[in-house]
Amino acid sequence: MARNVVVRQISRADAADIDALATAGVATVHEAAGRTGLVGPEVAARQQGVAIAGSAVTVSSHPGDNLMIHAAVEVCRPGDILVVTTTSPSVHGMFGDLLATSLKAHGVRGIVIDAGVRDIATLRAMGFPVWSRAVHAQGTVKATPGSVNVPVVCAGQAVVPGDVIVADDDGVVCVPRAEAAAVRAAAEARAAKEEEKRAVFEAGALGLDLYNLRPLLADLGVEYVDRLDESGGQP
Amino acid sequence: MARNVVVRQISRADAADIDALATAGVATVHEAAGRTGLVGPEVAARQQGVAIAGSAVTVSSHPGDNLMIHAAVEVCRPGDILVVTTTSPSVHGMFGDLLATSLKAHGVRGIVIDAGVRDIATLRAMGFPVWSRAVHAQGTVKATPGSVNVPVVCAGQAVVPGDVIVADDDGVVCVPRAEAAAVRAAAEARAAKEEEKRAVFEAGALGLDLYNLRPLLADLGVEYVDRLDESGGQP
Amino acid sequence: MARNVVVRQISRADAADIDALATAGVATVHEAAGRTGLVGPEVAARQQGVAIAGSAVTVSSHPGDNLMIHAAVEVCRPGDILVVTTTSPSVHGMFGDLLATSLKAHGVRGIVIDAGVRDIATLRAMGFPVWSRAVHAQGTVKATPGSVNVPVVCAGQAVVPGDVIVADDDGVVCVPRAEAAAVRAAAEARAAKEEEKRAVFEAGALGLDLYNLRPLLADLGVEYVDRLDESGGQP
Amino acid sequence: MARNVVVRQISRADAADIDALATAGVATVHEAAGRTGLVGPEVAARQQGVAIAGSAVTVSSHPGDNLMIHAAVEVCRPGDILVVTTTSPSVHGMFGDLLATSLKAHGVRGIVIDAGVRDIATLRAMGFPVWSRAVHAQGTVKATPGSVNVPVVCAGQAVVPGDVIVADDDGVVCVPRAEAAAVRAAAEARAAKEEEKRAVFEAGALGLDLYNLRPLLADLGVEYVDRLDESGGQP
Amino acid sequence: MARNVVVRQISRADAADIDALATAGVATVHEAAGRTGLVGPEVAARQQGVAIAGSAVTVSSHPGDNLMIHAAVEVCRPGDILVVTTTSPSVHGMFGDLLATSLKAHGVRGIVIDAGVRDIATLRAMGFPVWSRAVHAQGTVKATPGSVNVPVVCAGQAVVPGDVIVADDDGVVCVPRAEAAAVRAAAEARAAKEEEKRAVFEAGALGLDLYNLRPLLADLGVEYVDRLDESGGQP
Amino acid sequence: MARNVVVRQISRADAADIDALATAGVATVHEAAGRTGLVGPEVAARQQGVAIAGSAVTVSSHPGDNLMIHAAVEVCRPGDILVVTTTSPSVHGMFGDLLATSLKAHGVRGIVIDAGVRDIATLRAMGFPVWSRAVHAQGTVKATPGSVNVPVVCAGQAVVPGDVIVADDDGVVCVPRAEAAAVRAAAEARAAKEEEKRAVFEAGALGLDLYNLRPLLADLGVEYVDRLDESGGQP
């Protein structure tokens, strides 16, 4: 049964793969990973135009208690992203500019937190990116045990320490560490294809034709009519 | 009973009326239309400072399935706005930059979608405006039938194909096609009056006097007192 | 039992204390006040980078009725902040640019409203800051009585007229008028300490050491392990 | 543009068809109507085991104002169901036991209200069924205009006066008046088929075989494997 | 500034007044108190058919920590109702059957808690009534300070220790202690009048006539029409 | 990367352990498992007084598509519980009485579904217990691939096929298969202790004394005072 632990060492994916996943972006990585890995949209970007990737150092905390975030800093390495969850839903302001300063000093690239953050103006000014459930200043305690680097669920997504976290304006996606290279390859292939499709769409082509959807529409019984009847009613 | 159809042709309001409604803006148009037509605030602007108007091409889709959005592109004309709804509540990421590229190539001015969108950074960069319930990257399928250009309900607001959609930072309002000219006239009259009122308010006048509200307050039994009693309690 | 009243005069805190609290910001003031006073995060900043403080003039309204906001303008003085609540939850668009123009003309610094606002683009352009539950254009009536300058609850926080309201990107905090000076002193002391801590964290120190948390972790039974077992399971 | 009206007379569906739809129930009627017509699940049954159907008399009210509900009573006839909506989202307690007594005296079968109700214990005791967004006692006013028997949207579903409302423990569905007979026939046919299917399922048959889904699974690329690998990971 | 305290003694309203308020019920008491005092509908009855009233003993806790509930038991007296709030929104299961057994042994009549409860089947079986935000079993800690018998805000309603809490199937209402007798009198008068009205409504009278609302409808510009035009559109 | 699979065989816990966990109940099992395993409270019991436990057969579906539920029936064995999740949040009515009949015929004990169900009156009548996010009748399709018996996340809780699911009026908890016996033992020990505590509490003892909390309160700085000052303010 569960004990509270701080796990000092985790395995991480290849740094070049991680950086390439940041370039690919959340939507492309999610598709490349077989449409898996998305953290729920309630954990949203708190700044615009930032895209990062890094290795997940996970935290499981009591709501409103940031003791385990402090414990996590010590096991972070440059290039990591902190992923913080709580044992029940919370918007308590568990993270602010001092902890961000500490994480930044240790090379952490950002935080994904299924709770609240505060000092958001300072966080934006210092360039420490945040994806959170809320912005809320409610002060925290340091009183209850939790764990660092155990498997967690963040806004509906299971995250194992060392997984690759990719985060941008679209939200957050988690790639299993062992699949980072394969997902990178698939993402780059997909991005290349999307560039081609974009050119085709810009030229006015229809998805109906590009994806050969007309037979499907017919199979599904979708009918084409010129006009709805005059009554304006549902056909 | 309902079948799934794609309706090719819809009637549209006068282009000058449509453009004038964009200039008037959502709040003024809503008032000019007798305080009707508002899409719920959960469908929110995903960029700042953009105001558009256009003719509604409507889509009714299964959640997480964008087949019918592809079917809709073909029936759009320059100046249209796509209005997408699903058969049950959803934040699935049904719309992204490729579909936006396609719509833009056909002259569509923007999208109002009671679901999620993705590639939001690219959408902002390419200047394709979006009003949506969520930003979420969850990938979609193309597998289930739906309809294009049938009456829909978008975040609580009934929309008939060809209605004028006005969207800005305040949200989205829908004007029945047949009322576009009248609403435009009322909106312009209202805007002119508001300019006058603004000047009056800037000079320090009170709404109490401008709208003659003091007798109403008295009729409603609202009393004026100098101070609450010292206990600070509810009077 | 409750009557509807407009209270003309309220006591206000010292102006220098109020301005100092704006400088300290919401998170610091909340901590300095013993972790009290926060308005719920659902009432959020509708602009970025603005920090204000002022004396609360309170309004209790029927949902969708802004009659009492008009009544409140008259009793506002330069430096005040309007705090608007409704008798049941509402996102009705009870406040827009004309009322903002009126408030601005009377020196009011901003509005905190547990309901909706509209004309948000204009409000941003004219520099009148807003913290609200929603942006929604739904038009209001002037038909039902309410009160001005009575104790209210705004998004879970009790506010007494004359309390100091501090609002920035982190949200809104309320400081009892009688405690403004003491909270200011505590906030300034805290801000100074935080500056010191920031430098320490920037140099790479750990919160574990700075706050002497290692003994606490041990007391709480948190164990340190080098690695999770290979199965990847919860320890 | 919109005016506020009370429409005295509406067309109603055939009484036998209406009663047969109550017997069929919400889920079957919704399917029989081509999977249309559902009011959102946030408007839920406030009692168990009651199933009714009737003709919609619609009300559009200001939040927290029940003036138009009173106006609606006069135009109700035995067998009707009141459908109440507000101009913006609200949980105000707009309906209680006195209004229920009045509606019951006029033969109204129940209420569907996208807002709050109160006196719920009495409503249950007197056998007046309610589907509502909330139970909340907040008192209402009678101060603002609205309309009776105009098209409304109730929790995402467009309702035209005279449509058939069917409500049971599953929620509420709306059938266009002109389709009542056809939907009744389809519902009865469907119910008969479901009885057959139920017997087949009770005997242990699989939907995979009954609906011939195995080829579809194969087409969609779903693979059958005996066991996940030992690591317990996502395949 | 705030300290954490347990206040041992509070003043209570007259016992006969309290019991009479329970008989009157939440809706009537709320009206009798001038339409004030309602706890938000998100704190709902977790059983049916129970109506109680008692004196508020208040608790302010850290989320997920029930230390202060234990501290509160000692200061409760027979006839009290515990009112529990947390410093940020929470559905943690802070209360279960053991604490209920303890409270019951001290004569406490029920609990109103803006958080979660567990052991709900046992609570129902033992007849200890609960109004809560959620049912959730998440285990709590006893680690952080809070206060007992200080003013709190419970689901939007300010509650002062010693206020009379009335709770039934409609939810919860709070009556200031000093107003208990007056509100009781007003509630009983109102209940008597409602009985009269009920008889009138049962006889088929209309609220329009009983409350003389026809002139108001005319003043508000509500028009009566026989039928909507054939197009079915909004008038 | 993810493929869609149906896994035919899973390992299950010992039947006697499973049944003992049902007897212990959700709250006790959650505690015995080290305060882990709870499915979020938004997935709630749709009947009262039912407590079950069984082995998890998991389903991952597209929203509004029940194809994979049909695929899952075949791999269920008597004593299993179906756990259904969707790829994005959904309240679509994916499960009704026919599927329940099929599951019941195969000995399945109940369903936990992070989506909607329908035919709820029939489900209650036939005694097939349901824990769901919503009751909603919206009809489903059988068109998109998914998986059976892969790890899923259900309302925030990771569930591996074969885990023991315990569900009662308090909600749902998941116990890792390998820990079933140990958790059972801990739960039974805990239940015995709780019986002792219950007797102690019934006799009037205080948790403050039973758990020796008075020194903790003192350490935390909680002060005891006889009365708040007359102003009624926060201490």
PDB file of N, CA and C in Angstrom, chain B residues 88-124:
ATOM      1  N   SER B  88     -24.020  16.581 -28.262  1.00  0.00           N
ATOM      2  CA  SER B  88     -23.995  16.664 -26.796  1.00  0.00           C
ATOM      3  C   SER B  88     -22.779  17.483 -26.417  1.00  0.00           C
ATOM      4  N   PRO B  89     -22.749  18.006 -25.171  1.00  0.00           N
ATOM      5  CA  PRO B  89     -21.669  18.928 -24.807  1.00  0.00           C
ATOM      6  C   PRO B  89     -20.281  18.313 -25.002  1.00  0.00           C
ATOM      7  N   SER B  90     -19.364  19.099 -25.527  1.00  0.00           N
ATOM      8  CA  SER B  90     -18.048  18.576 -25.889  1.00  0.00           C
ATOM      9  C   SER B  90     -17.028  19.689 -25.900  1.00  0.00           C
ATOM     10  N   VAL B  91     -15.790  19.343 -25.505  1.00  0.00           N
ATOM     11  CA  VAL B  91     -14.673  20.275 -25.668  1.00  0.00           C
ATOM     12  C   VAL B  91     -13.595  19.667 -26.575  1.00  0.00           C
ATOM     13  N   HIS B  92     -13.935  18.597 -27.258  1.00  0.00           N
ATOM     14  CA  HIS B  92     -13.034  17.967 -28.214  1.00  0.00           C
ATOM     15  C   HIS B  92     -12.469  19.021 -29.185  1.00  0.00           C
ATOM     16  N   GLY B  93     -11.217  18.849 -29.581  1.00  0.00           N
ATOM     17  CA  GLY B  93     -10.566  19.836 -30.446  1.00  0.00           C
ATOM     18  C   GLY B  93     -10.912  19.649 -31.914  1.00  0.00           C
ATOM     19  N   MET B  94     -12.114  20.059 -32.269  1.00  0.00           N
ATOM     20  CA  MET B  94     -12.644  19.706 -33.586  1.00  0.00           C
ATOM     21  C   MET B  94     -12.155  20.585 -34.730  1.00  0.00           C
ATOM     22  N   PHE B  95     -11.374  21.608 -34.439  1.00  0.00           N
ATOM     23  CA  PHE B  95     -11.024  22.586 -35.460  1.00  0.00           C
ATOM     24  C   PHE B  95      -9.605  23.058 -35.239  1.00  0.00           C
ATOM     25  N   GLY B  96      -8.807  23.094 -36.314  1.00  0.00           N
ATOM     26  CA  GLY B  96      -7.430  23.532 -36.195  1.00  0.00           C
ATOM     27  C   GLY B  96      -6.970  24.315 -37.407  1.00  0.00           C
ATOM     28  N   ASP B  97      -5.667  24.449 -37.547  1.00  0.00           N
ATOM     29  CA  ASP B  97      -5.137  25.389 -38.534  1.00  0.00           C
ATOM     30  C   ASP B  97      -5.370  24.934 -39.973  1.00  0.00           C
ATOM     31  N   LEU B  98      -5.423  23.634 -40.245  1.00  0.00           N
ATOM     32  CA  LEU B  98      -5.643  23.216 -41.628  1.00  0.00           C
ATOM     33  C   LEU B  98      -7.054  23.562 -42.091  1.00  0.00           C
ATOM     34  N   LEU B  99      -8.034  23.248 -41.251  1.00  0.00           N
ATOM     35  CA  LEU B  99      -9.401  23.623 -41.606  1.00  0.00           C
ATOM     36  C   LEU B  99      -9.541  25.139 -41.704  1.00  0.00           C
ATOM     37  N   ALA B 100      -8.835  25.855 -40.842  1.00  0.00           N
ATOM     38  CA  ALA B 100      -8.881  27.321 -40.913  1.00  0.00           C
ATOM     39  C   ALA B 100      -8.289  27.811 -42.236  1.00  0.00           C
ATOM     40  N   THR B 101      -7.210  27.162 -42.655  1.00  0.00           N
ATOM     41  CA  THR B 101      -6.605  27.532 -43.938  1.00  0.00           C
ATOM     42  C   THR B 101      -7.603  27.312 -45.063  1.00  0.00           C
ATOM     43  N   SER B 102      -8.309  26.209 -44.993  1.00  0.00           N
ATOM     44  CA  SER B 102      -9.296  25.901 -46.018  1.00  0.00           C
ATOM     45  C   SER B 102     -10.428  26.930 -46.016  1.00  0.00           C
ATOM     46  N   LEU B 103     -10.940  27.225 -44.831  1.00  0.00           N
ATOM     47  CA  LEU B 103     -12.038  28.200 -44.739  1.00  0.00           C
ATOM     48  C   LEU B 103     -11.581  29.575 -45.223  1.00  0.00           C
ATOM     49  N   LYS B 104     -10.365  29.948 -44.821  1.00  0.00           N
ATOM     50  CA  LYS B 104      -9.838  31.260 -45.224  1.00  0.00           C
ATOM     51  C   LYS B 104      -9.709  31.339 -46.740  1.00  0.00           C
ATOM     52  N   ALA B 105      -9.279  30.236 -47.334  1.00  0.00           N
ATOM     53  CA  ALA B 105      -9.144  30.206 -48.792  1.00  0.00           C
ATOM     54  C   ALA B 105     -10.486  30.394 -49.483  1.00  0.00           C
ATOM     55  N   HIS B 106     -11.562  30.057 -48.791  1.00  0.00           N
ATOM     56  CA  HIS B 106     -12.900  30.243 -49.369  1.00  0.00           C
ATOM     57  C   HIS B 106     -13.565  31.514 -48.866  1.00  0.00           C
ATOM     58  N   GLY B 107     -12.803  32.361 -48.223  1.00  0.00           N
ATOM     59  CA  GLY B 107     -13.325  33.668 -47.848  1.00  0.00           C
ATOM     60  C   GLY B 107     -14.135  33.705 -46.571  1.00  0.00           C
ATOM     61  N   VAL B 108     -14.103  32.600 -45.808  1.00  0.00           N
ATOM     62  CA  VAL B 108     -14.857  32.583 -44.546  1.00  0.00           C
ATOM     63  C   VAL B 108     -14.155  33.479 -43.536  1.00  0.00           C
ATOM     64  N   ARG B 109     -14.950  34.246 -42.781  1.00  0.00           N
ATOM     65  CA  ARG B 109     -14.384  35.280 -41.923  1.00  0.00           C
ATOM     66  C   ARG B 109     -13.992  34.821 -40.528  1.00  0.00           C
ATOM     67  N   GLY B 110     -14.522  33.672 -40.108  1.00  0.00           N
ATOM     68  CA  GLY B 110     -14.213  33.199 -38.755  1.00  0.00           C
ATOM     69  C   GLY B 110     -15.091  32.025 -38.411  1.00  0.00           C
ATOM     70  N   ILE B 111     -14.909  31.500 -37.204  1.00  0.00           N
ATOM     71  CA  ILE B 111     -15.686  30.354 -36.761  1.00  0.00           C
ATOM     72  C   ILE B 111     -16.202  30.598 -35.346  1.00  0.00           C
ATOM     73  N   VAL B 112     -17.440  30.165 -35.117  1.00  0.00           N
ATOM     74  CA  VAL B 112     -18.049  30.134 -33.793  1.00  0.00           C
ATOM     75  C   VAL B 112     -18.354  28.666 -33.527  1.00  0.00           C
ATOM     76  N   ILE B 113     -17.725  28.087 -32.521  1.00  0.00           N
ATOM     77  CA  ILE B 113     -17.819  26.643 -32.325  1.00  0.00           C
ATOM     78  C   ILE B 113     -18.074  26.306 -30.859  1.00  0.00           C
ATOM     79  N   ASP B 114     -19.158  25.588 -30.629  1.00  0.00           N
ATOM     80  CA  ASP B 114     -19.504  25.186 -29.256  1.00  0.00           C
ATOM     81  C   ASP B 114     -18.793  23.861 -28.942  1.00  0.00           C
ATOM     82  N   ALA B 115     -17.464  23.937 -28.976  1.00  0.00           N
ATOM     83  CA  ALA B 115     -16.594  22.777 -28.734  1.00  0.00           C
ATOM     84  C   ALA B 115     -15.177  23.329 -28.621  1.00  0.00           C
ATOM     85  N   GLY B 116     -14.164  22.462 -28.765  1.00  0.00           N
ATOM     86  CA  GLY B 116     -12.793  22.917 -28.641  1.00  0.00           C
ATOM     87  C   GLY B 116     -12.139  23.203 -29.976  1.00  0.00           C
ATOM     88  N   VAL B 117     -11.058  23.997 -29.913  1.00  0.00           N
ATOM     89  CA  VAL B 117     -10.207  24.235 -31.080  1.00  0.00           C
ATOM     90  C   VAL B 117      -8.760  23.972 -30.669  1.00  0.00           C
ATOM     91  N   ARG B 118      -7.898  23.762 -31.663  1.00  0.00           N
ATOM     92  CA  ARG B 118      -6.477  23.575 -31.368  1.00  0.00           C
ATOM     93  C   ARG B 118      -5.645  24.362 -32.379  1.00  0.00           C
ATOM     94  N   ASP B 119      -4.326  24.288 -32.239  1.00  0.00           N
ATOM     95  CA  ASP B 119      -3.432  25.098 -33.059  1.00  0.00           C
ATOM     96  C   ASP B 119      -3.729  26.575 -32.852  1.00  0.00           C
ATOM     97  N   ILE B 120      -4.064  26.933 -31.621  1.00  0.00           N
ATOM     98  CA  ILE B 120      -4.572  28.286 -31.378  1.00  0.00           C
ATOM     99  C   ILE B 120      -3.493  29.324 -31.647  1.00  0.00           C
ATOM    100  N   ALA B 121      -2.240  29.007 -31.399  1.00  0.00           N
ATOM    101  CA  ALA B 121      -1.173  29.976 -31.681  1.00  0.00           C
ATOM    102  C   ALA B 121      -1.106  30.255 -33.176  1.00  0.00           C
ATOM    103  N   THR B 122      -1.230  29.191 -33.978  1.00  0.00           N
ATOM    104  CA  THR B 122      -1.216  29.387 -35.431  1.00  0.00           C
ATOM    105  C   THR B 122      -2.451  30.146 -35.906  1.00  0.00           C
ATOM    106  N   LEU B 123      -3.595  29.805 -35.332  1.00  0.00           N
ATOM    107  CA  LEU B 123      -4.829  30.508 -35.715  1.00  0.00           C
ATOM    108  C   LEU B 123      -4.699  32.003 -35.448  1.00  0.00           C
ATOM    109  N   ARG B 124      -4.110  32.350 -34.308  1.00  0.00           N
ATOM    110  CA  ARG B 124      -3.908  33.775 -34.008  1.00  0.00           C
ATOM    111  C   ARG B 124      -2.919  34.379 -35.002  1.00  0.00           C
TER     112      ARG B 124
END
